[in-house]
Amino acid sequence: MSADPKLKARLGIALIGVALAVLPFAVGATFGNSWVRIVDFALLYVMLALGLNIVVGFAGLLDLGYIAFYAVGAYLYALLSSPHLATAFPALFAVAPGWPVWAVLPLGALVAGLFGVMLGAPTLKLRGDYLAIVTLGFGEIIRIFLNNLNAPANITNGPQGINNIAAAQIGGHALNRPLELFGVMVPGVHLQYYFFLALTLLVVFVCVRLQDSRLGRAWVAIREDEVAARACGINTRNVKLLAFGLGATFGGVAGGLFAGFQGFVSPESFGLLESVMVLCMVVLGGMGHIPGVILGAVLLALLPEALRWGAVPVQQSLFGKVLIDPESLRLLLFGIALVVVMRWRPAGLWPSALRKRELAAHGEAA
Amino acid sequence: MSAPLLEARGISKRFGGVQALRDVSLSIRAGEVYGLIGPNGAGKTSFFNVLTGLYSADQGEVRFDGQSLPLGVPHRIAGLGIARTFQNIRLFGAMSALENVMVGRHIRLHTGVLGAILRTPAARREEADTEARAHALLRYVGIDRLANQQATHLSYGDQRRLEIARALATEPRLLALDEPAAGMNATETAGLRALIEKLRGDGMTVLLIEHDVKLVMGLCDRVAVLDYGEKIAEDVPDVVRRDPRVIAAYLGREAADA
Ligand SMILES: Nc1ncnc2c1ncn2[C@@H]1O[C@H](COP(=O)(O)OP(=O)(O)OP(=O)(O)O)[C@@H](O)[C@H]1O
Ligand SMILES: [Mg+2]
């Protein structure tokens, strides 16, 4: 029995839609609302991974400083939606800036995008290892700036970070407050979830459309053979800068959401390990394959929380005591997972169809 | 005699101690198949690389259809109408054959970021047209049945054909082929020869590097010979074949008698 494939696809989408819509309630009822918060974070990581996927997965440019754009978006939101500037510069700001979210997020995207182009421009001639080192340096420079820009003028408040950041407001309602809808109390984390989900879907949509376009093809062409791409008439400089800029844009949006969600930002959220984490999401999931990257991001975002939640009781019942604390276990498992995937699924957990075919063909030949 | 389509004047290119090209001048007329031959390391590929902008020249200029080529800027040269294939095949391995050809259309398309995201009617039309043309080109070189195969899965001869289709997708007026018959068996070579004849018949100007002397002499209207970076001969095949310098440097006795 074979159903009409179009109908099947529609049914699939409808099912996913329903599942995504009821997800926070299901998770909240089973595991508690702290888990909805974790799901919210997973969505932020999906956005980050999809942004980095444009640079690393599509265009093949290894970027180890991607988290800098997340930081730029987060700090921009923090400065424009907290009392910090008014406290630090009372002469300049009579009242605390309280920019609406619909203005801050696009601005954050734009500024992060400009930073992306700024990073991209000097690295155009670099490839592989050299590119990785330069981008790593760039990420660290941004973090160190944020750490030290509290003197002579206190712009970032240094290592203490910025707090009292206002949550995003939609229709006059702050998303960190519960809202009564049709007699049901919807908690703040649920509202944030729907807000993040909407933006994540937008990011997915943009990625899919770009991938199936002249630009997406040009990115992959550069990844596959830069010399041939140039000979085919691709202006590799512009196309690479576009990848850096657009990828950074998504990071900027995710950063803004992060700041509004946490109410607090500090430089330590934007270290090298975070960049590596997002890169691993892209690589483990399936470089250049959008569903794979989403899967990688969700898995790696949930893994540490699942460990924190399960590792202690499991070890207690097995050994009667805790042998390895969850944090070390997380890094350990993470390392093992990386090695296992690279050994047995080098194209990632869910590679694109063409790559899968290539692997299958190699398997037959062997 | 009409003005040449391409005219290289005094091209020199040096790599460290190697003078890859020394004051090379040659001109190619519209519609002809022009052969470039010479021993290994003579500078044939280096000449292609200068011509298509992958290398800049130390000296000299190339005029193409009346204007000076921006040497060192490959995408602009591709835009002006020179396309090439590579001696060691350079396809986009992870892409399908069809997608490889669609990449070749890049410079003739206009869809930008917004057009692609919003999939405007113009973008949609352009995309459909690109796909149709790519299929047509695959048919032209005879491998449309392999359109959805991954490029690296094609046979050697088909990969060479795919490279030609990708080059044609840029709408060139000069097609430069770097040893297209290398590694081909006799049947594949005959097929390639028929394809080049078809291109000539359709008005394409072809610049051909090839070690298969029989193929070159049988196919080309004129032939230039490079040796140690210098042009030592340029004429119709029958004259080049008897040139004593060419025989000494490259052909050897038997080829001249053949
Ligand atoms: N990128 C490069 N760097 C250094 N030397 C080079 C480079 N490209 C070519 N050469 C040198 O220039 C000379 C000419 O090489 P070229 O590849 O143009 O020869 P060719 O005529 O195409 O030879 P073949 O028939 O073997 O393909 C050789 O000595 C080669 O080593
Ligand atoms: Mg060569």
XYZ file of C-alpha atoms and ligand atoms in Angstrom:
656
model
C 0.000 0.000 0.000
C 1.523 3.294 -1.011
C -0.073 6.591 -0.133
C 0.298 9.670 -2.311
C 3.771 11.003 -1.372
C 2.564 14.605 -1.314
C -0.190 13.673 1.103
C 2.300 11.756 3.203
C 4.645 14.733 3.342
C 1.782 17.004 4.379
C 0.720 14.562 7.040
C 4.286 14.384 8.322
C 4.551 18.153 8.530
C 1.206 18.367 10.312
C 2.318 15.755 12.845
C 5.608 17.537 13.498
C 3.680 20.798 13.850
C 1.357 19.346 16.463
C 4.264 17.738 18.314
C 6.198 21.007 18.395
C 3.084 22.881 19.571
C 2.349 20.619 22.538
C 6.006 19.908 23.342
C 6.471 22.410 26.209
C 3.299 21.219 27.927
C 4.249 17.564 27.546
C 7.801 18.175 28.739
C 6.647 20.460 31.562
C 4.101 17.943 32.807
C 6.525 14.986 32.684
C 9.868 16.453 33.722
C 9.009 19.855 35.160
C 9.392 23.338 33.760
C 13.169 23.424 34.225
C 13.267 21.030 31.279
C 11.243 23.406 29.142
C 13.993 25.899 29.812
C 16.505 23.355 28.535
C 14.438 22.883 25.382
C 14.476 26.668 24.939
C 18.246 26.573 25.048
C 18.304 23.720 22.552
C 16.430 25.964 20.113
C 19.072 28.660 20.526
C 21.719 26.076 19.722
C 19.803 24.984 16.641
C 19.950 28.571 15.385
C 23.652 28.829 16.140
C 24.443 25.507 14.497
C 22.468 26.430 11.375
C 24.328 29.735 11.152
C 27.707 28.073 11.503
C 26.591 25.425 9.016
C 26.461 28.068 6.294
C 30.133 28.865 6.850
C 31.517 25.420 7.710
C 29.005 23.026 6.183
C 28.135 24.781 2.939
C 31.179 26.916 2.141
C 33.703 24.628 3.851
C 35.418 27.436 5.784
C 36.508 26.223 9.205
C 35.464 28.876 11.729
C 36.483 28.417 15.370
C 35.380 31.840 16.568
C 31.711 31.679 15.680
C 30.525 32.276 19.231
C 31.802 35.871 18.927
C 28.730 36.721 16.846
C 26.479 35.244 19.528
C 28.306 37.513 21.983
C 27.831 40.566 19.769
C 24.077 39.927 19.512
C 23.785 39.257 23.251
C 25.692 42.358 24.350
C 23.868 44.586 21.909
C 20.555 43.411 23.316
C 21.897 43.782 26.879
C 23.046 47.362 26.333
C 19.821 48.432 24.649
C 17.447 46.741 27.124
C 19.033 47.215 30.553
C 19.749 50.091 32.948
C 23.506 49.564 32.550
C 24.207 52.432 30.126
C 22.087 54.840 32.160
C 24.004 53.916 35.325
C 27.401 54.071 33.669
C 26.811 57.222 31.633
C 24.128 59.267 33.426
C 25.126 62.322 31.403
C 24.364 60.605 28.121
C 21.359 58.492 29.072
C 18.771 60.221 31.207
C 16.587 57.115 31.159
C 17.566 53.497 30.624
C 17.257 52.490 26.963
C 14.408 50.064 26.457
C 14.421 49.152 22.824
C 11.581 46.962 21.615
C 12.582 43.451 20.635
C 11.471 43.847 17.010
C 14.090 46.572 16.665
C 16.893 45.054 18.765
C 16.940 41.642 17.087
C 17.278 42.904 13.497
C 19.880 45.414 14.663
C 21.773 42.625 16.429
C 21.587 40.540 13.263
C 22.920 43.428 11.197
C 25.780 44.290 13.554
C 26.766 40.630 13.942
C 26.632 40.309 10.144
C 29.018 43.261 9.809
C 31.347 41.621 12.312
C 31.122 38.460 10.218
C 32.235 40.337 7.110
C 34.976 42.034 9.163
C 36.283 38.656 10.248
C 35.911 37.222 6.775
C 37.707 39.960 4.857
C 41.251 39.384 6.140
C 40.914 35.590 6.035
C 39.819 35.230 2.405
C 43.086 33.789 1.207
C 43.431 31.391 4.135
C 42.222 27.831 4.213
C 42.019 24.916 6.595
C 44.289 25.129 9.622
C 45.322 28.721 9.071
C 41.749 29.880 8.774
C 40.839 27.970 11.931
C 43.618 29.656 13.909
C 42.761 33.166 12.749
C 39.051 32.745 13.478
C 39.882 31.240 16.870
C 41.921 34.356 17.614
C 39.060 36.575 16.513
C 36.638 34.851 18.864
C 39.018 35.295 21.763
C 39.634 38.957 20.922
C 35.913 39.684 21.131
C 35.634 37.897 24.468
C 38.675 39.707 25.877
C 37.268 43.025 24.707
C 34.021 42.304 26.522
C 36.028 41.378 29.601
C 38.068 44.593 29.600
C 35.772 47.253 28.202
C 34.788 48.420 31.689
C 37.616 50.951 31.723
C 38.282 53.747 30.911
C 34.580 53.956 30.031
C 32.382 51.262 31.497
C 30.708 49.931 28.382
C 30.461 46.195 29.054
C 30.810 46.142 32.838
C 33.750 43.757 32.442
C 33.800 40.284 33.990
C 30.747 41.025 36.172
C 28.640 41.236 33.057
C 25.385 43.091 32.582
C 22.251 42.201 34.490
C 18.700 43.408 34.821
C 18.187 42.868 31.119
C 14.511 43.190 30.229
C 12.830 40.128 28.760
C 11.495 40.404 25.237
C 8.017 41.934 25.126
C 5.428 40.954 22.596
C 2.143 42.813 22.431
C 3.000 44.551 25.698
C 3.504 41.275 27.524
C 6.969 40.413 28.874
C 7.754 36.831 27.936
C 9.214 35.915 31.319
C 5.775 36.341 32.945
C 3.009 33.788 32.781
C 0.058 34.635 30.605
C -3.528 33.543 31.028
C -4.910 32.277 27.738
C -8.449 30.872 27.506
C -8.419 30.203 31.212
C -5.073 28.329 31.068
C -1.987 29.743 32.767
C 0.898 29.540 30.264
C 4.253 29.862 32.064
C 6.964 32.238 30.814
C 9.313 29.474 29.664
C 6.533 28.185 27.426
C 6.024 31.613 25.903
C 9.766 31.912 25.285
C 9.630 28.494 23.672
C 7.028 29.583 21.131
C 8.932 32.779 20.430
C 12.216 30.892 19.911
C 10.472 28.233 17.871
C 9.030 30.821 15.492
C 12.459 32.350 14.926
C 14.110 28.938 14.601
C 11.600 27.966 11.926
C 12.362 31.226 10.154
C 16.087 30.410 10.270
C 15.439 26.904 8.919
C 13.327 28.361 6.139
C 16.030 30.851 5.159
C 18.682 28.116 5.190
C 16.626 25.786 2.997
C 15.868 28.525 0.492
C 19.499 29.619 0.305
C 20.738 26.068 -0.052
C 18.541 25.459 -3.099
C 19.690 28.606 -4.844
C 22.480 29.918 -6.992
C 24.237 31.078 -3.807
C 23.962 27.759 -2.005
C 25.431 26.017 -5.023
C 28.263 28.536 -5.180
C 29.109 27.865 -1.502
C 29.261 24.135 -2.028
C 31.295 24.628 -5.199
C 33.893 26.605 -3.238
C 33.955 23.896 -0.601
C 34.447 21.177 -3.193
C 37.066 22.890 -5.374
C 37.864 26.551 -5.048
C 40.010 26.755 -8.195
C 37.306 25.191 -10.343
C 34.731 27.483 -8.735
C 36.748 30.531 -9.729
C 37.206 29.244 -13.250
C 33.422 28.739 -13.441
C 32.965 32.452 -12.896
C 32.215 32.523 -9.180
C 33.482 35.616 -7.437
C 34.814 33.635 -4.495
C 35.626 36.709 -2.425
C 32.057 38.019 -2.440
C 30.478 34.610 -2.029
C 32.685 33.768 0.967
C 32.012 37.129 2.599
C 28.318 36.506 2.110
C 28.649 33.159 3.908
C 30.514 34.745 6.814
C 28.035 37.618 7.018
C 24.846 35.556 6.796
C 26.141 32.903 9.191
C 27.016 35.597 11.713
C 23.537 37.107 11.341
C 21.906 34.009 12.807
C 24.414 34.069 15.660
C 23.466 37.683 16.368
C 19.755 36.869 16.562
C 20.367 33.885 18.846
C 22.559 36.077 21.057
C 19.816 38.661 21.448
C 17.323 35.966 22.390
C 19.811 34.546 24.885
C 20.286 37.923 26.610
C 16.557 38.538 26.909
C 15.985 35.008 28.153
C 18.712 34.967 30.809
C 18.354 38.569 31.917
C 22.101 38.503 32.358
C 25.174 38.268 30.120
C 28.855 37.966 30.962
C 31.953 37.198 28.857
C 32.348 33.704 30.238
C 29.330 32.507 28.246
C 31.266 33.124 25.041
C 34.470 31.129 25.427
C 36.280 28.954 22.942
C 34.603 25.835 24.303
C 31.236 27.207 23.207
C 32.532 27.726 19.661
C 33.851 24.184 19.655
C 30.511 22.914 20.968
C 28.573 24.542 18.125
C 31.108 23.237 15.615
C 30.648 19.729 17.005
C 26.881 20.049 16.568
C 27.433 20.790 12.888
C 30.015 18.065 12.344
C 28.333 15.318 14.374
C 24.927 16.012 12.910
C 26.013 16.025 9.267
C 27.898 18.944 7.781
C 25.946 20.821 5.175
C 22.759 18.826 5.759
C 20.134 20.944 7.494
C 18.125 18.145 9.237
C 21.391 16.566 10.386
C 22.648 19.825 11.839
C 19.364 20.316 13.703
C 19.629 16.794 15.095
C 23.236 17.385 16.165
C 22.319 20.630 17.918
C 19.377 19.107 19.799
C 21.346 16.029 20.884
C 24.382 17.925 22.097
C 22.267 20.559 23.834
C 20.282 17.922 25.723
C 23.158 15.546 26.510
C 24.757 17.465 29.401
C 21.382 18.123 31.001
C 20.362 14.495 30.688
C 23.642 13.525 32.340
C 23.229 16.046 35.119
C 19.789 14.617 35.686
C 20.576 10.910 35.359
C 24.247 10.364 36.186
C 24.062 10.789 39.938
C 21.068 8.515 40.668
C 22.318 5.836 38.249
C 25.756 5.729 39.833
C 24.217 5.760 43.319
C 22.129 2.703 42.566
C 24.940 0.865 40.747
C 27.927 1.578 42.972
C 26.350 3.056 46.054
C 28.331 6.257 45.522
C 29.115 8.844 42.809
C 32.369 7.869 41.062
C 32.464 10.448 38.299
C 30.788 13.812 38.700
C 28.359 14.698 35.898
C 30.506 17.516 34.529
C 33.542 15.276 33.903
C 31.266 12.552 32.620
C 29.832 14.996 30.134
C 33.234 15.773 28.634
C 34.192 12.113 28.689
C 31.052 10.961 26.886
C 31.347 13.858 24.543
C 34.857 12.813 23.563
C 33.799 9.198 23.103
C 30.814 10.216 20.989
C 33.052 12.336 18.789
C 35.523 9.513 18.212
C 32.777 6.957 17.552
C 30.952 9.146 15.066
C 34.118 10.137 13.234
C 35.180 6.495 13.003
C 31.919 4.920 11.897
C 29.893 7.774 10.489
C 32.430 10.272 9.160
C 29.779 12.212 7.263
C 27.789 12.699 10.505
C 24.775 11.042 12.097
C 22.428 12.185 9.356
C 24.357 13.104 6.212
C 22.765 14.398 3.032
C 21.472 11.820 0.561
C 24.303 12.234 -1.947
C 26.972 11.723 0.691
C 25.132 8.741 2.091
C 25.063 7.203 -1.378
C 28.778 7.785 -1.648
C 29.381 5.984 1.652
C 27.128 3.116 0.633
C 28.981 2.729 -2.654
C 32.285 2.607 -0.819
C 30.835 -0.030 1.457
C 29.834 -2.225 -1.505
C 33.217 -1.803 -3.125
C 35.034 -2.774 0.068
C 41.187 37.887 -42.872
C 39.012 38.812 -39.933
C 40.540 40.095 -36.672
C 41.501 37.251 -34.283
C 39.151 36.396 -31.427
C 42.046 36.029 -29.033
C 45.466 37.539 -29.255
C 48.167 36.871 -26.649
C 51.132 39.229 -26.831
C 54.477 38.614 -25.196
C 53.262 36.513 -22.261
C 56.016 35.610 -19.780
C 55.628 33.734 -16.539
C 58.321 32.611 -14.133
C 58.131 30.238 -11.144
C 61.277 30.654 -9.080
C 64.016 29.265 -11.301
C 61.654 27.941 -13.986
C 60.730 30.145 -16.906
C 57.379 28.511 -17.638
C 56.463 30.935 -20.431
C 58.871 33.107 -22.385
C 57.446 35.891 -24.545
C 54.648 33.758 -25.966
C 52.446 35.383 -28.597
C 49.719 33.638 -30.506
C 46.375 34.434 -32.019
C 43.256 32.354 -32.391
C 40.595 33.073 -34.990
C 36.905 32.798 -34.303
C 35.504 29.398 -35.175
C 38.754 27.481 -35.447
C 40.066 24.560 -33.418
C 43.516 25.609 -32.326
C 45.960 23.040 -30.975
C 48.651 23.676 -28.380
C 51.223 20.924 -28.123
C 54.674 20.387 -26.689
C 56.660 18.102 -24.403
C 55.878 17.663 -20.705
C 56.632 20.808 -18.744
C 56.671 22.978 -21.875
C 54.262 25.476 -20.294
C 50.976 24.557 -21.975
C 48.950 24.387 -18.749
C 50.707 27.505 -17.473
C 49.509 29.311 -20.583
C 45.938 28.169 -19.845
C 46.258 29.341 -16.273
C 47.353 32.798 -17.382
C 44.690 32.944 -20.067
C 41.861 32.026 -17.673
C 43.104 34.310 -14.904
C 44.196 31.727 -12.352
C 47.765 33.097 -12.630
C 48.736 36.648 -13.369
C 51.395 37.120 -16.061
C 54.791 38.672 -15.349
C 54.644 40.369 -18.714
C 52.389 40.637 -21.692
C 48.699 41.051 -22.314
C 45.854 39.104 -23.838
C 43.274 40.771 -26.006
C 39.984 38.994 -26.373
C 37.411 40.227 -28.849
C 38.998 43.658 -28.891
C 39.423 44.199 -25.156
C 42.278 43.559 -22.788
C 41.629 40.611 -20.439
C 41.815 41.297 -16.678
C 44.560 38.727 -16.054
C 44.514 37.382 -12.497
C 40.737 37.811 -12.101
C 39.263 34.474 -13.250
C 35.586 35.208 -12.642
C 35.714 38.291 -14.847
C 37.499 36.395 -17.602
C 34.823 33.697 -17.384
C 32.243 36.466 -17.667
C 33.935 37.793 -20.812
C 33.555 34.384 -22.424
C 36.526 32.077 -21.823
C 35.822 28.712 -20.194
C 38.137 25.800 -19.534
C 38.542 22.241 -18.368
C 41.408 20.941 -16.259
C 44.184 18.480 -16.975
C 43.465 16.709 -13.662
C 39.693 16.712 -13.658
C 38.293 19.192 -11.141
C 34.609 18.545 -10.616
C 32.547 19.408 -7.549
C 32.687 15.881 -6.204
C 29.810 15.889 -3.709
C 27.395 17.403 -6.229
C 25.350 15.634 -8.865
C 26.290 15.950 -12.524
C 23.329 18.270 -13.028
C 24.358 20.521 -10.138
C 27.889 20.734 -11.500
C 26.532 22.154 -14.732
C 24.156 24.461 -12.833
C 27.162 25.926 -10.999
C 28.581 26.748 -14.415
C 25.553 29.015 -14.981
C 26.408 31.080 -11.877
C 27.839 34.075 -13.652
C 24.875 34.346 -16.041
C 22.335 34.405 -13.190
C 21.188 37.302 -11.069
C 19.259 35.941 -8.074
C 20.536 37.541 -4.878
C 19.989 36.745 -1.201
C 16.512 38.259 -0.973
C 15.362 36.782 -4.254
C 16.536 33.349 -3.147
C 14.885 33.552 0.288
C 11.583 34.943 -0.944
C 11.731 32.794 -4.104
C 10.363 35.636 -6.188
C 8.764 34.809 -9.546
C 11.951 36.017 -11.263
C 14.118 33.774 -9.096
C 11.803 30.830 -9.691
C 11.884 31.344 -13.446
C 15.656 31.681 -13.432
C 16.056 28.482 -11.419
C 13.760 26.503 -13.724
C 15.574 27.862 -16.764
C 18.958 26.980 -15.239
C 17.886 23.413 -14.666
C 16.462 23.065 -18.171
C 19.635 24.432 -19.740
C 21.808 22.187 -17.606
C 19.846 19.166 -18.813
C 20.186 20.377 -22.392
C 23.965 20.670 -22.001
C 24.215 17.211 -20.465
C 22.267 15.922 -23.465
C 24.605 17.833 -25.774
C 27.674 16.060 -24.373
C 25.725 12.804 -24.181
C 25.402 12.106 -20.455
C 21.940 13.336 -19.515
C 21.008 9.874 -18.251
C 23.606 10.433 -15.506
C 22.178 13.813 -14.446
C 21.405 12.752 -10.885
C 24.547 10.706 -10.329
C 27.167 12.059 -8.018
C 30.002 13.509 -10.108
C 32.669 11.275 -8.561
C 30.671 8.184 -9.556
C 30.891 8.895 -13.259
C 33.381 7.003 -15.395
C 36.563 8.792 -16.337
C 35.401 9.620 -19.845
C 32.025 10.842 -18.586
C 33.730 13.055 -16.010
C 35.662 14.688 -18.850
C 32.392 15.209 -20.723
C 30.797 16.654 -17.600
C 33.644 19.135 -17.267
C 33.021 20.227 -20.850
C 29.293 20.633 -20.161
C 30.065 22.708 -17.059
C 32.423 24.913 -19.076
C 29.809 25.343 -21.819
C 27.276 26.428 -19.190
C 29.161 29.696 -18.747
C 28.290 30.530 -22.388
C 31.886 30.873 -23.550
C 33.057 32.083 -26.939
C 36.374 30.315 -26.431
C 36.500 26.851 -24.913
C 39.926 25.794 -23.637
C 40.402 22.043 -23.130
C 43.475 20.817 -21.243
C 44.281 17.265 -22.392
C 40.649 16.100 -22.637
C 41.658 12.709 -24.077
C 44.191 11.890 -21.359
C 43.381 8.483 -19.873
C 40.645 7.737 -22.415
C 40.471 4.478 -24.357
C 40.146 4.453 -28.156
C 36.336 4.445 -28.157
C 36.151 7.298 -25.681
C 38.703 9.271 -27.681
C 36.681 8.795 -30.860
C 33.601 10.024 -29.001
C 35.504 13.047 -27.749
C 36.676 13.829 -31.256
C 33.093 13.702 -32.504
C 32.065 16.048 -29.675
C 34.751 18.589 -30.597
C 33.695 18.353 -34.256
C 30.129 19.044 -33.163
C 31.284 22.086 -31.171
C 33.145 23.381 -34.192
C 30.080 22.810 -36.312
C 28.050 24.880 -33.870
C 30.506 27.759 -34.203
C 32.513 27.338 -31.014
C 36.170 28.362 -30.965
C 38.254 25.674 -29.287
C 41.761 25.829 -27.831
C 43.037 22.306 -27.347
C 46.033 21.006 -25.421
C 46.617 17.379 -26.282
C 49.390 14.800 -26.316
C 47.526 12.518 -28.718
C 49.275 13.728 -31.885
C 46.921 11.928 -34.240
C 43.935 13.581 -32.592
C 45.517 17.031 -32.727
C 46.715 16.771 -36.304
C 43.430 15.359 -37.490
C 41.227 17.841 -35.689
C 42.971 21.193 -35.522
C 42.889 23.978 -38.071
C 46.155 25.338 -36.741
C 48.682 24.186 -34.169
C 51.224 25.981 -31.988
C 54.156 24.185 -30.387
C 55.688 25.172 -27.051
C 59.090 24.022 -25.876
C 60.720 25.197 -22.644
C 58.164 27.986 -22.429
C 58.831 29.282 -25.944
C 56.668 29.062 -29.011
C 58.757 27.310 -31.631
C 56.122 26.902 -34.340
C 52.599 27.960 -35.299
C 50.920 26.871 -38.508
C 48.544 24.375 -40.126
C 49.170 20.769 -39.018
C 50.847 19.693 -42.251
C 53.499 22.391 -41.961
C 54.036 21.958 -38.216
C 54.434 18.228 -38.700
C 57.441 18.794 -41.011
C 59.073 21.577 -38.998
C 62.576 20.327 -38.054
C 62.539 22.134 -34.688
C 59.226 20.556 -33.795
C 60.450 17.128 -34.830
C 63.583 17.554 -32.743
C 61.789 18.900 -29.686
C 58.631 16.861 -29.635
C 57.391 14.709 -32.460
C 60.370 12.565 -33.329
C 60.928 11.070 -36.772
C 58.094 8.543 -37.039
C 55.343 11.108 -36.433
C 56.650 13.242 -39.274
C 56.606 10.280 -41.614
C 53.221 9.022 -40.480
N 52.233 26.694 -9.717
C 53.492 26.399 -10.105
N 54.519 26.574 -9.263
C 55.783 26.274 -9.647
N 56.104 25.799 -10.840
C 55.125 25.590 -11.738
C 53.775 25.875 -11.410
N 52.993 25.570 -12.478
C 53.854 25.113 -13.420
N 55.122 25.125 -12.979
C 56.307 24.734 -13.744
O 56.245 25.345 -15.002
C 56.682 24.454 -16.014
C 55.591 24.287 -17.040
O 54.552 23.504 -16.484
P 53.157 23.247 -17.204
O 52.279 22.545 -16.251
O 52.660 24.508 -17.778
O 53.594 22.247 -18.367
P 52.708 21.476 -19.417
O 53.198 21.876 -20.744
O 51.277 21.636 -19.129
O 53.163 19.975 -19.137
P 52.299 18.609 -19.188
O 52.270 18.178 -20.607
O 53.094 17.676 -18.340
O 50.968 18.905 -18.637
C 57.054 23.152 -15.326
O 58.455 23.151 -15.131
C 56.332 23.237 -14.013
O 57.032 22.558 -13.019
Mg 49.752 20.445 -18.542
